[in-house]
């Protein structure tokens, strides 16, 4: 009896160790998506009255939790009955990440002054809306943010599963649930903090002491730069994560990245630095190429679809 109990405890300890290790690996692999997740959600929940910012974040966070409650069981069903589908799904998710990143870059580089003016007009009109119209606009923006979160959550779930292929089913289920809870809570706590930074800056600026006022002015000055940095880091992460998934899915690309890393490591003095940066650079380039191809295909499809609609 005692021996059986000790064996059971040993098995539980080994399972806990496996879960901890796999959770750490999955968190590292999916961390690249978080920069974009945080930046995107912070941008989507801004523009509301200060009193409505946190309720909007809370509504989107609840939507995110529901998204993951839908996605995790579906993912586990695939693991149980169609494990062969995980790699293709990962590749599709990686290609979508690359596409989304390229689309952001192209929009940033090619947007016109007319688009800036239209965006400014939209913001001015938003301020002049009635309370009922503001509530309707808020609900629409929340729905849009939750839809975007669904895609990002699917990517997180798919990438997490990709790190656990071959692990016992219960281990995969436990890690997936843990990652989903951790990321949902973590992302939206950070988003809530980011959207309230300007309020904190205003509050501190109104203080009596010069140190407090200086801190408040600094926060107000740094907040726009923080948002821009998050956006840039998030976009770069799309290429790195998406390109890495694509490279891992094609053996010849995977071997090419590994060989390049080994050759960089063999170089004297700077070998360790180049060995770290080389795979990142190659994955980013793969992400740019794949994203550009997908963007071109989407553009051709839209063009053909419009022509077909006009013909009819």
Tab-separated table of C-alpha atoms in Angstrom, residues 28-269:
chain	number	residue	atom	x	y	z
A	28	UNK	CA	8.268	31.339	-24.754
A	29	UNK	CA	7.031	30.251	-28.183
A	30	UNK	CA	3.786	32.210	-27.941
A	31	UNK	CA	5.329	35.296	-26.322
A	32	UNK	CA	5.979	36.716	-29.777
A	33	UNK	CA	2.238	37.040	-30.372
A	34	UNK	CA	1.743	38.925	-27.099
A	35	UNK	CA	3.420	42.163	-28.237
A	36	UNK	CA	0.953	42.441	-31.068
A	37	UNK	CA	-1.933	41.259	-28.881
A	38	UNK	CA	-1.253	43.952	-26.275
A	39	UNK	CA	-0.622	46.733	-28.806
A	40	UNK	CA	-3.649	45.814	-30.911
A	41	UNK	CA	-6.043	45.601	-27.967
A	42	UNK	CA	-4.682	48.798	-26.404
A	43	UNK	CA	-5.276	50.629	-29.699
A	44	UNK	CA	-8.769	49.181	-30.077
A	45	UNK	CA	-9.994	50.177	-26.615
A	46	UNK	CA	-8.694	53.747	-26.756
A	47	UNK	CA	-10.841	56.658	-27.885
A	48	UNK	CA	-13.518	56.206	-25.224
A	49	UNK	CA	-14.381	58.490	-22.325
A	50	UNK	CA	-12.029	57.808	-19.366
A	51	UNK	CA	-14.938	56.419	-17.333
A	52	UNK	CA	-15.652	53.820	-20.049
A	53	UNK	CA	-12.096	52.612	-20.772
A	54	UNK	CA	-11.862	49.965	-18.037
A	55	UNK	CA	-15.426	48.629	-18.612
A	56	UNK	CA	-14.554	48.254	-22.311
A	57	UNK	CA	-11.319	46.404	-21.452
A	58	UNK	CA	-13.298	44.150	-19.076
A	59	UNK	CA	-15.875	43.385	-21.806
A	60	UNK	CA	-13.145	42.477	-24.311
A	61	UNK	CA	-11.350	40.364	-21.668
A	62	UNK	CA	-14.579	38.398	-21.040
A	63	UNK	CA	-14.930	37.911	-24.800
A	64	UNK	CA	-11.332	36.663	-24.923
A	65	UNK	CA	-12.042	34.147	-22.148
A	66	UNK	CA	-15.087	32.875	-24.091
A	67	UNK	CA	-12.958	32.616	-27.257
A	68	UNK	CA	-10.439	30.412	-25.475
A	69	UNK	CA	-13.216	28.357	-23.855
A	70	UNK	CA	-14.352	27.567	-27.420
A	71	UNK	CA	-10.901	27.090	-28.962
A	72	UNK	CA	-9.264	24.891	-26.303
A	73	UNK	CA	-11.819	22.021	-26.483
A	74	UNK	CA	-11.732	22.144	-30.307
A	75	UNK	CA	-7.923	21.987	-30.233
A	76	UNK	CA	-7.953	19.048	-27.812
A	77	UNK	CA	-10.469	17.195	-29.995
A	78	UNK	CA	-8.096	17.634	-32.925
A	79	UNK	CA	-5.223	16.295	-30.812
A	80	UNK	CA	-7.295	13.244	-29.872
A	81	UNK	CA	-8.849	12.422	-33.256
A	82	UNK	CA	-6.918	14.286	-35.976
A	83	UNK	CA	-3.364	15.040	-34.779
A	84	UNK	CA	-2.203	15.190	-38.419
A	85	UNK	CA	-4.152	18.459	-38.796
A	86	UNK	CA	-2.007	20.384	-36.293
A	87	UNK	CA	0.918	21.069	-38.623
A	88	UNK	CA	-1.261	22.377	-41.504
A	89	UNK	CA	-3.207	24.533	-39.029
A	90	UNK	CA	0.049	25.872	-37.613
A	91	UNK	CA	1.270	26.686	-41.119
A	92	UNK	CA	-1.979	28.509	-41.911
A	93	UNK	CA	-1.696	30.447	-38.648
A	94	UNK	CA	1.939	31.298	-39.399
A	95	UNK	CA	1.078	32.474	-42.919
A	96	UNK	CA	-1.747	34.602	-41.525
A	97	UNK	CA	0.634	36.204	-39.015
A	98	UNK	CA	3.076	37.042	-41.829
A	99	UNK	CA	0.246	38.437	-43.967
A	100	UNK	CA	-1.039	40.581	-41.112
A	101	UNK	CA	2.462	41.954	-40.477
A	102	UNK	CA	3.102	42.812	-44.143
A	103	UNK	CA	-0.326	44.428	-44.398
A	104	UNK	CA	0.513	46.666	-41.427
A	105	UNK	CA	3.872	47.645	-42.936
A	106	UNK	CA	2.356	48.416	-46.354
A	107	UNK	CA	-0.469	50.420	-44.798
A	108	UNK	CA	2.037	52.438	-42.765
A	109	UNK	CA	4.268	53.136	-45.775
A	110	UNK	CA	1.585	53.744	-48.405
A	111	UNK	CA	-1.260	55.436	-46.521
A	112	UNK	CA	-2.263	58.794	-47.968
A	113	UNK	CA	-2.948	62.202	-46.415
A	114	UNK	CA	-6.612	61.721	-47.336
A	115	UNK	CA	-6.722	58.655	-45.064
A	116	UNK	CA	-5.222	60.686	-42.204
A	117	UNK	CA	-7.822	63.413	-42.737
A	118	UNK	CA	-10.626	60.838	-42.846
A	119	UNK	CA	-9.383	59.312	-39.578
A	120	UNK	CA	-9.241	62.772	-37.964
A	121	UNK	CA	-12.792	63.529	-39.148
A	122	UNK	CA	-13.965	60.205	-37.739
A	123	UNK	CA	-12.505	61.088	-34.324
A	124	UNK	CA	-14.133	64.546	-34.367
A	125	UNK	CA	-17.511	63.055	-35.313
A	126	UNK	CA	-17.144	60.437	-32.597
A	127	UNK	CA	-16.927	63.162	-29.920
A	128	UNK	CA	-20.181	64.720	-31.184
A	129	UNK	CA	-22.246	61.511	-30.965
A	130	UNK	CA	-25.250	61.266	-28.655
A	131	UNK	CA	-25.077	58.956	-25.572
A	132	UNK	CA	-27.127	56.303	-27.420
A	133	UNK	CA	-24.873	56.501	-30.477
A	134	UNK	CA	-21.759	56.331	-28.274
A	135	UNK	CA	-23.108	53.171	-26.594
A	136	UNK	CA	-23.824	51.582	-29.994
A	137	UNK	CA	-20.332	52.543	-31.255
A	138	UNK	CA	-18.805	51.099	-28.070
A	139	UNK	CA	-20.602	47.774	-28.573
A	140	UNK	CA	-19.432	47.590	-32.191
A	141	UNK	CA	-15.841	48.314	-31.193
A	142	UNK	CA	-15.982	45.638	-28.494
A	143	UNK	CA	-17.331	43.110	-31.025
A	144	UNK	CA	-14.477	43.984	-33.410
A	145	UNK	CA	-11.885	43.625	-30.648
A	146	UNK	CA	-13.307	40.240	-29.603
A	147	UNK	CA	-13.238	39.023	-33.236
A	148	UNK	CA	-9.581	40.069	-33.519
A	149	UNK	CA	-8.819	38.377	-30.206
A	150	UNK	CA	-10.339	35.143	-31.549
A	151	UNK	CA	-7.707	35.036	-34.299
A	152	UNK	CA	-4.855	35.850	-31.921
A	153	UNK	CA	-6.140	33.307	-29.370
A	154	UNK	CA	-6.293	30.644	-32.091
A	155	UNK	CA	-2.671	31.405	-32.940
A	156	UNK	CA	-1.636	31.106	-29.278
A	157	UNK	CA	-3.465	27.778	-28.900
A	158	UNK	CA	-2.030	26.392	-32.152
A	159	UNK	CA	1.550	27.455	-31.340
A	160	UNK	CA	1.253	26.037	-27.804
A	161	UNK	CA	0.080	22.693	-29.184
A	162	UNK	CA	2.948	22.729	-31.667
A	163	UNK	CA	5.415	22.728	-28.761
A	164	UNK	CA	3.755	19.695	-27.106
A	165	UNK	CA	3.442	17.206	-29.971
A	166	UNK	CA	3.871	13.675	-28.635
A	167	UNK	CA	3.153	14.616	-25.006
A	168	UNK	CA	0.397	12.777	-23.048
A	169	UNK	CA	-3.105	14.109	-23.680
A	170	UNK	CA	-3.690	15.230	-20.070
A	171	UNK	CA	-0.401	17.130	-20.052
A	172	UNK	CA	-1.356	18.957	-23.248
A	173	UNK	CA	-4.821	19.768	-21.868
A	174	UNK	CA	-3.439	21.089	-18.569
A	175	UNK	CA	-0.751	23.219	-20.245
A	176	UNK	CA	-3.241	24.604	-22.779
A	177	UNK	CA	-5.703	25.643	-20.071
A	178	UNK	CA	-2.892	27.158	-17.954
A	179	UNK	CA	-1.464	29.136	-20.907
A	180	UNK	CA	-4.943	30.371	-21.892
A	181	UNK	CA	-5.720	31.642	-18.386
A	182	UNK	CA	-2.256	33.147	-17.889
A	183	UNK	CA	-2.260	35.011	-21.200
A	184	UNK	CA	-5.846	36.262	-20.923
A	185	UNK	CA	-5.289	37.676	-17.441
A	186	UNK	CA	-1.802	38.993	-18.250
A	187	UNK	CA	-2.661	40.642	-21.570
A	188	UNK	CA	-5.728	42.485	-20.349
A	189	UNK	CA	-4.113	43.612	-17.100
A	190	UNK	CA	-1.343	45.179	-19.202
A	191	UNK	CA	-3.903	46.659	-21.642
A	192	UNK	CA	-5.837	48.159	-18.721
A	193	UNK	CA	-2.620	49.681	-17.378
A	194	UNK	CA	-1.633	51.081	-20.784
A	195	UNK	CA	-4.993	52.755	-21.505
A	196	UNK	CA	-4.995	54.397	-18.062
A	197	UNK	CA	-1.438	55.727	-18.262
A	198	UNK	CA	-2.601	59.125	-19.537
A	199	UNK	CA	-5.057	59.432	-16.620
A	200	UNK	CA	-2.235	58.609	-14.211
A	201	UNK	CA	-0.076	61.261	-15.876
A	202	UNK	CA	-2.806	63.895	-15.566
A	203	UNK	CA	-3.410	62.950	-11.923
A	204	UNK	CA	0.277	63.218	-11.015
A	205	UNK	CA	0.684	66.481	-12.974
A	206	UNK	CA	-1.939	68.122	-10.777
A	207	UNK	CA	0.065	67.394	-7.611
A	208	UNK	CA	1.721	69.967	-5.379
A	209	UNK	CA	5.302	68.703	-5.401
A	210	UNK	CA	7.549	69.346	-8.389
A	211	UNK	CA	8.734	65.732	-8.384
A	212	UNK	CA	5.167	64.483	-8.725
A	213	UNK	CA	4.387	67.000	-11.467
A	214	UNK	CA	7.565	66.030	-13.306
A	215	UNK	CA	6.653	62.349	-13.120
A	216	UNK	CA	3.174	63.116	-14.446
A	217	UNK	CA	4.541	65.129	-17.372
A	218	UNK	CA	7.018	62.345	-18.139
A	219	UNK	CA	4.242	59.726	-18.242
A	220	UNK	CA	2.165	61.926	-20.570
A	221	UNK	CA	5.199	62.423	-22.807
A	222	UNK	CA	6.263	58.759	-22.907
A	223	UNK	CA	2.813	57.142	-23.387
A	224	UNK	CA	2.510	57.832	-27.165
A	225	UNK	CA	6.052	56.511	-27.708
A	226	UNK	CA	5.221	53.418	-25.652
A	227	UNK	CA	2.206	52.733	-27.875
A	228	UNK	CA	4.325	53.136	-31.015
A	229	UNK	CA	7.032	50.854	-29.594
A	230	UNK	CA	4.473	48.184	-28.725
A	231	UNK	CA	3.100	48.391	-32.258
A	232	UNK	CA	6.586	48.046	-33.830
A	233	UNK	CA	7.570	45.173	-31.524
A	234	UNK	CA	4.256	43.452	-32.207
A	235	UNK	CA	4.703	43.740	-35.978
A	236	UNK	CA	8.279	42.406	-35.798
A	237	UNK	CA	7.041	39.535	-33.626
A	238	UNK	CA	4.520	38.613	-36.325
A	239	UNK	CA	7.325	38.078	-38.835
A	240	UNK	CA	9.558	36.258	-36.354
A	241	UNK	CA	6.872	33.905	-35.047
A	242	UNK	CA	5.123	33.414	-38.397
A	243	UNK	CA	8.389	32.934	-40.281
A	244	UNK	CA	9.616	30.517	-37.613
A	245	UNK	CA	6.445	28.416	-37.933
A	246	UNK	CA	6.758	28.305	-41.733
A	247	UNK	CA	10.466	27.408	-41.522
A	248	UNK	CA	9.751	24.610	-39.049
A	249	UNK	CA	7.026	23.209	-41.311
A	250	UNK	CA	9.338	22.829	-44.316
A	251	UNK	CA	12.309	20.524	-43.546
A	252	UNK	CA	14.631	22.170	-46.113
A	253	UNK	CA	14.024	25.616	-44.576
A	254	UNK	CA	14.427	24.242	-41.055
A	255	UNK	CA	17.786	22.640	-41.958
A	256	UNK	CA	18.898	25.824	-43.713
A	257	UNK	CA	18.232	27.894	-40.580
A	258	UNK	CA	20.038	25.338	-38.387
A	259	UNK	CA	23.072	25.212	-40.711
A	260	UNK	CA	23.273	29.002	-40.823
A	261	UNK	CA	23.144	29.122	-37.025
A	262	UNK	CA	25.940	26.523	-36.703
A	263	UNK	CA	28.151	28.368	-39.213
A	264	UNK	CA	27.600	31.647	-37.368
A	265	UNK	CA	28.452	29.940	-34.057
A	266	UNK	CA	31.782	28.736	-35.497
A	267	UNK	CA	32.972	32.291	-36.187
A	268	UNK	CA	35.541	33.628	-33.689
A	269	UNK	CA	34.682	36.398	-31.189
